[in-house]
Coordinates of C-alpha atoms in Angstrom, one line a residue:
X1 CA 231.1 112.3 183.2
X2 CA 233.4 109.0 183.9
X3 CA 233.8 110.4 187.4
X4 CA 230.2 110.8 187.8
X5 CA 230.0 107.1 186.7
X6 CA 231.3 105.9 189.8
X7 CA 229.8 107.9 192.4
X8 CA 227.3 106.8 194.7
X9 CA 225.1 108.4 196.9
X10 CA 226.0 108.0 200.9
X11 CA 224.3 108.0 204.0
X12 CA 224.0 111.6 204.7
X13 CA 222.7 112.2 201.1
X14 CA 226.4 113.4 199.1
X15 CA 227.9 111.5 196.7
X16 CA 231.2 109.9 196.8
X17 CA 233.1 107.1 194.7
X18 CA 232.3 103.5 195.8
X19 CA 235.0 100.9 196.2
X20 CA 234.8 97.6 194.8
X21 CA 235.0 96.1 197.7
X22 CA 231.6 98.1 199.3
X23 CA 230.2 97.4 195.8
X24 CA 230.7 93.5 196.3
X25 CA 230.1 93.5 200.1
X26 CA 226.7 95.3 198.9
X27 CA 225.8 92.5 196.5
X28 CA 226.7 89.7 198.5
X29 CA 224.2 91.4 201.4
X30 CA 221.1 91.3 198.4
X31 CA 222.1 87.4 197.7
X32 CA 221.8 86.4 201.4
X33 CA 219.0 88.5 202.2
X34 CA 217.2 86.6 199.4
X35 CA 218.4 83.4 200.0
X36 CA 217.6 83.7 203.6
X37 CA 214.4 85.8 203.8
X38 CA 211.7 84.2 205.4
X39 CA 213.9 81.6 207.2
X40 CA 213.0 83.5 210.7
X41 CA 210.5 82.5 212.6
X42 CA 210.0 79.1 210.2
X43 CA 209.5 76.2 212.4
X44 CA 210.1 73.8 209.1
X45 CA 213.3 74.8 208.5
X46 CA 214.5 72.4 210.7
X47 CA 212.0 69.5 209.7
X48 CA 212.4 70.2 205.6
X49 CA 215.1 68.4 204.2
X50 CA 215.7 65.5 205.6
X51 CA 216.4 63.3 203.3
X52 CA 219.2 65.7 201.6
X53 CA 220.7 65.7 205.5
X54 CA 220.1 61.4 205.6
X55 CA 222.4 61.2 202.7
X56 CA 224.7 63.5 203.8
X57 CA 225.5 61.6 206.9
X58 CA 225.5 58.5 204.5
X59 CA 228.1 60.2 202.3
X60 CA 230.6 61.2 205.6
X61 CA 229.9 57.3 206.5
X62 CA 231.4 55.8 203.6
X63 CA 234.0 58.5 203.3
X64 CA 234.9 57.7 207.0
X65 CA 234.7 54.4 207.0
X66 CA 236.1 53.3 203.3
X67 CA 238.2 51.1 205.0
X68 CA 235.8 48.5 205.9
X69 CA 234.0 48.4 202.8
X70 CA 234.3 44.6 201.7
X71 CA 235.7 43.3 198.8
X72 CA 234.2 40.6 199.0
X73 CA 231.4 41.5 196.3
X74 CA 232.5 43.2 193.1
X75 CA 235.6 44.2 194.9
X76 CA 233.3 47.2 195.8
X77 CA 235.8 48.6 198.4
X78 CA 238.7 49.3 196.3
X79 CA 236.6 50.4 193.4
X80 CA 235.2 52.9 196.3
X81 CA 239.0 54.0 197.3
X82 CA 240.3 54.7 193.7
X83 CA 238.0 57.6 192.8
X84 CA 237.4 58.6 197.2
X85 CA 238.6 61.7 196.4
X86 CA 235.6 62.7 194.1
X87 CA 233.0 61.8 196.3
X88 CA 233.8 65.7 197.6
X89 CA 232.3 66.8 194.5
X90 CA 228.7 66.0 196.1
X91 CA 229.0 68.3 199.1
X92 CA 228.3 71.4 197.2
X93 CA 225.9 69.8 195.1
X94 CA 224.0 68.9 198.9
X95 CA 225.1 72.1 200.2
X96 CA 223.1 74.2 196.9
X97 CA 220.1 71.6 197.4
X98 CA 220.1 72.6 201.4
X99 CA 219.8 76.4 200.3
X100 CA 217.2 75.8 197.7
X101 CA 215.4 73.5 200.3
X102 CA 215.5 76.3 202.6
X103 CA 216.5 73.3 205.2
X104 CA 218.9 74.2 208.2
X105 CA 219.0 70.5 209.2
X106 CA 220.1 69.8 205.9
X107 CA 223.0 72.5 206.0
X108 CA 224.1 71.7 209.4
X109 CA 224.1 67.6 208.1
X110 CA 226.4 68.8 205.0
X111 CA 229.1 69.9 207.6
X112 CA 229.9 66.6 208.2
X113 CA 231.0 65.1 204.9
X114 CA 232.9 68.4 204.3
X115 CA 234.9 68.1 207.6
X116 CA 235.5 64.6 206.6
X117 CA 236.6 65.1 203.2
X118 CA 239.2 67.9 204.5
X119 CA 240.6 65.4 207.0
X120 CA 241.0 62.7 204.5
X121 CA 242.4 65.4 201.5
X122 CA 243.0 68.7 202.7
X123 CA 246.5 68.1 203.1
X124 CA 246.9 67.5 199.2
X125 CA 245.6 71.3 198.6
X126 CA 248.7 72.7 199.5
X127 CA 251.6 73.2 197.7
X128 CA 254.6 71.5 199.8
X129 CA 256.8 71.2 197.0
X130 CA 260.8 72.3 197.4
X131 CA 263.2 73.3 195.5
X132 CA 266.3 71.1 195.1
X133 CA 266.9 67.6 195.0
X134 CA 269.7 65.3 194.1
X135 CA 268.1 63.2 191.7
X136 CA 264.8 63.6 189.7
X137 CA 262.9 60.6 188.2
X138 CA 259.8 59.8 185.8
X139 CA 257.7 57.9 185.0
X140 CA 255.3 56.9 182.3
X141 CA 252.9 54.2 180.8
X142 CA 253.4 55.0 177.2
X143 CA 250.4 53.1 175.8
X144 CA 251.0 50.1 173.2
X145 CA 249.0 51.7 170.6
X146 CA 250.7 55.3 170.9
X147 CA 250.6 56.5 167.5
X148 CA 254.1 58.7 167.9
X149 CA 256.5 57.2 170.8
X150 CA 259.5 58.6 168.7
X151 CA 257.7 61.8 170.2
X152 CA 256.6 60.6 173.2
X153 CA 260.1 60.0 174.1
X154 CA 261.5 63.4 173.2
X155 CA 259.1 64.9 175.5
X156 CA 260.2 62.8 178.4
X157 CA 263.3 62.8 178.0
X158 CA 262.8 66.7 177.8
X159 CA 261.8 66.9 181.3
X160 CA 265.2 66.7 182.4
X161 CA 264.7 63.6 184.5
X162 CA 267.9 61.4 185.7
X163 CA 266.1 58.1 185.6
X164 CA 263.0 57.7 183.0
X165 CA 261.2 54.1 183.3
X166 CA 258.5 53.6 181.0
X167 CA 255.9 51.1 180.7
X168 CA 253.4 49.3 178.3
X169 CA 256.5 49.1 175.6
X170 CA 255.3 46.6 172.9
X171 CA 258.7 44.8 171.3
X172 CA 258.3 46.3 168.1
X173 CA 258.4 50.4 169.0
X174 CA 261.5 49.4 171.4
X175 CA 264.2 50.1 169.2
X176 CA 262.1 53.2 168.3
X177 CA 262.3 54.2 171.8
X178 CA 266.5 53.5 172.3
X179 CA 267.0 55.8 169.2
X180 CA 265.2 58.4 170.4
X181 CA 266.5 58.2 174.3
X182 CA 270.3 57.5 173.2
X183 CA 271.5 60.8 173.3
X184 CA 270.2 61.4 176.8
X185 CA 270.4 58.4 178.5
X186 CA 273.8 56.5 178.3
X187 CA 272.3 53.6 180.2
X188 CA 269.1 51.4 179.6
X189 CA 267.7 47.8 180.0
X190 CA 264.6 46.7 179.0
X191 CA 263.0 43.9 180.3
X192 CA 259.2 42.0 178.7
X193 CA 257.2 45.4 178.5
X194 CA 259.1 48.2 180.6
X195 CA 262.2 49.4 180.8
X196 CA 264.4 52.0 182.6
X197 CA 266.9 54.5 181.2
X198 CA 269.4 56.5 183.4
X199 CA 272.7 58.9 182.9
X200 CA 274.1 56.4 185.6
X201 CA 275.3 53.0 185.2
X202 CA 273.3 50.7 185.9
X203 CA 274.4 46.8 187.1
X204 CA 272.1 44.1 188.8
X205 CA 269.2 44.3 186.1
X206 CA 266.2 41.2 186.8
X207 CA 263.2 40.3 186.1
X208 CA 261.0 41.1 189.0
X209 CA 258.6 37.9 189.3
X210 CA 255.3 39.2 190.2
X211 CA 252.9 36.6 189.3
X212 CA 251.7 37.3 185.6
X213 CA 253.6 34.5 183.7
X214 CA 255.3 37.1 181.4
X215 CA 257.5 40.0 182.0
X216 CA 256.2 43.2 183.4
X217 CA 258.7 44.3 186.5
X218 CA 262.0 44.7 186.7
X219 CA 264.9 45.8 189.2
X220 CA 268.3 47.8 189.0
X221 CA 271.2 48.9 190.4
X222 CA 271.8 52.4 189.6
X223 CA 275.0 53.7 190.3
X224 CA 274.0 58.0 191.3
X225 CA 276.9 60.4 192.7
X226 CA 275.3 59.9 196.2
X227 CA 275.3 55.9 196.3
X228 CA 273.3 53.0 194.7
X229 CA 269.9 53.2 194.6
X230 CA 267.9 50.1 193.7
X231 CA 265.5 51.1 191.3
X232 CA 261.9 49.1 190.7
X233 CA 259.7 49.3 187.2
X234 CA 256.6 48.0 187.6
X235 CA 253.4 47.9 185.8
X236 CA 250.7 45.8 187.4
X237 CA 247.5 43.9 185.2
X238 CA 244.4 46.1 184.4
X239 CA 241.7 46.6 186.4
X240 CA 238.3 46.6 184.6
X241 CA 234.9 47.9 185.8
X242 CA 232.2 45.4 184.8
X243 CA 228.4 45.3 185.5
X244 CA 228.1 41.1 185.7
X245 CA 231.5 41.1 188.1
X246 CA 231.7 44.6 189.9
X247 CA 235.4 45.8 190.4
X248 CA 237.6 42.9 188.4
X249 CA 241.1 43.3 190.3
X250 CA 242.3 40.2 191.1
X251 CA 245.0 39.6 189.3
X252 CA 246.1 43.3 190.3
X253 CA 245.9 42.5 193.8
X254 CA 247.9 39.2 193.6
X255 CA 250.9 40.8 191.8
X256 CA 250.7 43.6 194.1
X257 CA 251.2 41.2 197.0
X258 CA 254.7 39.4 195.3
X259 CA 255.8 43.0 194.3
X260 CA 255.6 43.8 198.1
X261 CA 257.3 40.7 199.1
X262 CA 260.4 41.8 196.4
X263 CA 260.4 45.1 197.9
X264 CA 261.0 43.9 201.7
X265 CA 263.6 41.9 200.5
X266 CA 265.6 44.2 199.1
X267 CA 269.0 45.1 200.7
X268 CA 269.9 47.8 199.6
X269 CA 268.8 51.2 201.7
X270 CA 267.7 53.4 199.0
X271 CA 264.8 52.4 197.1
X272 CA 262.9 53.9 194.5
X273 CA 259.6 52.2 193.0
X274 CA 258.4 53.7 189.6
X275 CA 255.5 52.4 187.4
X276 CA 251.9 52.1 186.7
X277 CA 250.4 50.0 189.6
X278 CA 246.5 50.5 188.2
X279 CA 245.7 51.6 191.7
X280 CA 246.1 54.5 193.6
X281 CA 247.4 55.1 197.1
X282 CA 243.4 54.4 198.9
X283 CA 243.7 51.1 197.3
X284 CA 243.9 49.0 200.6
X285 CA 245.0 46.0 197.5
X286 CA 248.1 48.0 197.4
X287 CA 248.7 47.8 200.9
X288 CA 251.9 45.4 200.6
X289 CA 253.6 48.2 198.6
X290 CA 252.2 51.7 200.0
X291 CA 252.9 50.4 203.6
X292 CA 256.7 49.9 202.9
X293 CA 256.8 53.0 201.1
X294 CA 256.3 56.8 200.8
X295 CA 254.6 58.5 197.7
X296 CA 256.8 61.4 196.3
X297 CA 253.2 62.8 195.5
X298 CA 251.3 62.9 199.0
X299 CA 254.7 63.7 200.6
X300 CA 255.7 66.7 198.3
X301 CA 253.1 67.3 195.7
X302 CA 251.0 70.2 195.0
X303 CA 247.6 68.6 194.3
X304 CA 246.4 65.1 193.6
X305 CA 248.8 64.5 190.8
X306 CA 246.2 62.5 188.6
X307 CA 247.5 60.9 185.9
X308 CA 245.0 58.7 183.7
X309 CA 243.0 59.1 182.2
X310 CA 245.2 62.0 180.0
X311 CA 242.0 63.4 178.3
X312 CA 240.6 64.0 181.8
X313 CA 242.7 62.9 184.5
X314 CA 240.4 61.4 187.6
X315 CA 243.1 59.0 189.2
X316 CA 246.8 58.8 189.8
X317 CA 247.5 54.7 189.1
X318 CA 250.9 56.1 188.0
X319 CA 253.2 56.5 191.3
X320 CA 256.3 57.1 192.1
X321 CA 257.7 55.4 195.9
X322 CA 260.4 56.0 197.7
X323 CA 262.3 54.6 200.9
X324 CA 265.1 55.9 202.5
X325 CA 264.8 59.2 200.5
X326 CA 263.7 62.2 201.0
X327 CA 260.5 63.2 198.1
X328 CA 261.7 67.4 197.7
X329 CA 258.9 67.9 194.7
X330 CA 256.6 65.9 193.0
X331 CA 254.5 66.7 189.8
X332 CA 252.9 65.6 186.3
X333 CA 254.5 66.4 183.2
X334 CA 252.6 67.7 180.0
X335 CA 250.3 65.3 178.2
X336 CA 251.9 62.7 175.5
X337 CA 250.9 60.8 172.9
X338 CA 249.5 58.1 175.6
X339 CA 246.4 57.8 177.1
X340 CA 248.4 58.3 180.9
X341 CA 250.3 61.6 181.8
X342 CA 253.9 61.0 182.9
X343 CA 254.6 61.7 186.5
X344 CA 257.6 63.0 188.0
X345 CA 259.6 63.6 191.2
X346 CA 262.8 65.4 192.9
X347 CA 264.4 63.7 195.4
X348 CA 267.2 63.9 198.0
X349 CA 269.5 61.2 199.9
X350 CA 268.6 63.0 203.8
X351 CA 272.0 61.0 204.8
X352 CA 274.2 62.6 202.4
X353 CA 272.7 65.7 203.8
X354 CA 273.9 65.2 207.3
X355 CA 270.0 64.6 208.5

């Protein structure tokens, strides 16, 4: 009886079981026939539609060309280049409304956002993280109003990580923090509103002036088994989206510019940049930085590695750079009491390596 269950009958009239993979072969041949019957010999196929293909082409425009998108008004191209990414989800929203449409012009015009998108992000979809790495590194913006950053810094700290730099530390949870970090981390400095711990010393430790009028960068010597590394923290102003002034960066953008300057300047060889920069890598604002430097995430990540907001992550502003080392792995870490998801990275000195 549970034999007879899956039998089926055949072409020459006998029964015999039916694989699963005839079985969904089979179903997927009743879903095209019905999507597609009656498309033959229908001249308006090809005239239908054509308003789904216009914005298609419109869509593959803006993805193509982001780049010259002014800023001049609302700051509309950066605002644009921060959430680029998601602009794929409306190809198979254009690609189900071609179908239904029963437009071929249509589906042929959704090709060309899709081939567009994969250029621009299809490296991102595969996993190129390695195993090994001479020093790991996190970061995270642990949120002023974080209602547990005894917690919050247990679970960082719990990653493992060599050198932890956190951001968004109001003065009065900072001893909270040092407590809590102190058996991990025999090194720290704190300077205005982020700091960095690390199991190495540390020497050189500055303010980092990048244009705010208080405290919000700093810069290190760390000390690691494979040479000094000098070590940024940064966490750049907010941006806001507002309906009266478009994409408010501004200030953003300026201290983005002196943070670049600082990092060109820097002697030393080995560089490492870790902090919430309220922009992601798109962000042509952030040019002075991303130009200098390599993101752990796009070089060794698995994904895009978004990282704010926590509750529904749609943009990585949280970044880890390097120059003059080799990103091995890069990833997120589990969710904290902040409204940002820590970020972290493996890396490896290529000249201590022989390479």
């Amino acid at each position: 009886m549970a034999q007879q269950a899956y039998m089926t009958e055949t072409d020459n009239g006998s029964s015999g079981p039916e694989r699963p993979g005839a079985r969904l072969r089979r179903l997927l041949h009743r879903l095209l026939h019905r999507l597609f019957a009656g498309w033959r010999g229908d001249a308006r196929i090809w005239r239908r539609g054509i308003v789904l293909a216009s914005v298609a082409l419109l869509l593959a425009l803006v993805m193509l060309l982001h780049a010259h998108i002014p800023n001049t008004v609302g700051n509309l191209g950066s605002l644009t280049e921060t959430f680029l990414p998601w602009l794929g989800v409306l190809i198979p929203v254009l690609l189900v409304l071609g179908l239904l449409r029963r437009s071929a012009t249509a589906l042929i015009a959704v090709l060309l956002p899709a081939i567009v998108w994969l250029n621009l992000f299809g490296g991102l979809l595969t996993d190129k993280t390695a195993g090994g790495g001479d020093l790991m590194v996190a970061t995270h913006n642990v949120n002023a109003d974080n209602p547990d950053p005894a917690g919050t810094a247990r679970d960082v700290a719990g990653s493992g990580a060599d050198l932890l730099a956190l951001e968004e530390l109001p003065a009065s949870d900072v001893p909270v923090y040092e407590r809590a970090l102190a058996a991990t981390y025999r090194y720290h400095a704190v300077v205005g509103t982020v700091g960095l711990w690390s199991k190495y010393p540390m020497t050189g430790v500055e303010a980092v002036d990048i244009k705010l009028g208080w405290k919000r960068a700093m810069r290190a010597t760390v000390t690691t088994p494979k040479g000094p590394v000098a070590v940024y923290v940064a966490h750049l102003p907010s941006v806001r989206v507002k309906m009266e002034a478009g994409f408010t960066a501004r200030q953003r953008d300026r201290s983005a510019d002196a943070l670049g300057e600082a990092i060109a300047d820097e002697p030393l060889k080995r560089v490492v940049l870790l902090g919430d920069l309220n922009g992601t890598m798109n962000d042509r604002a952030l040019n002075a930085v991303t130009s200098q430097m390599r993101s752990t995430q796009g070089a060794a990540g698995s994904g895009f590695g978004f990282s704010w907001p926590a509750s529904f992550p749609m943009a990585r502003i949280d970044q880890i750079m390097v120059r003059g080392l080799e990103p091995e792995s890069s990833w997120t870490l589990p969710r904290t009491g902040s409204d940002h998801l820590p970020v972290a990275a493996r890396l490896t000195d290529p000249l201590s390596h022989g390479s």
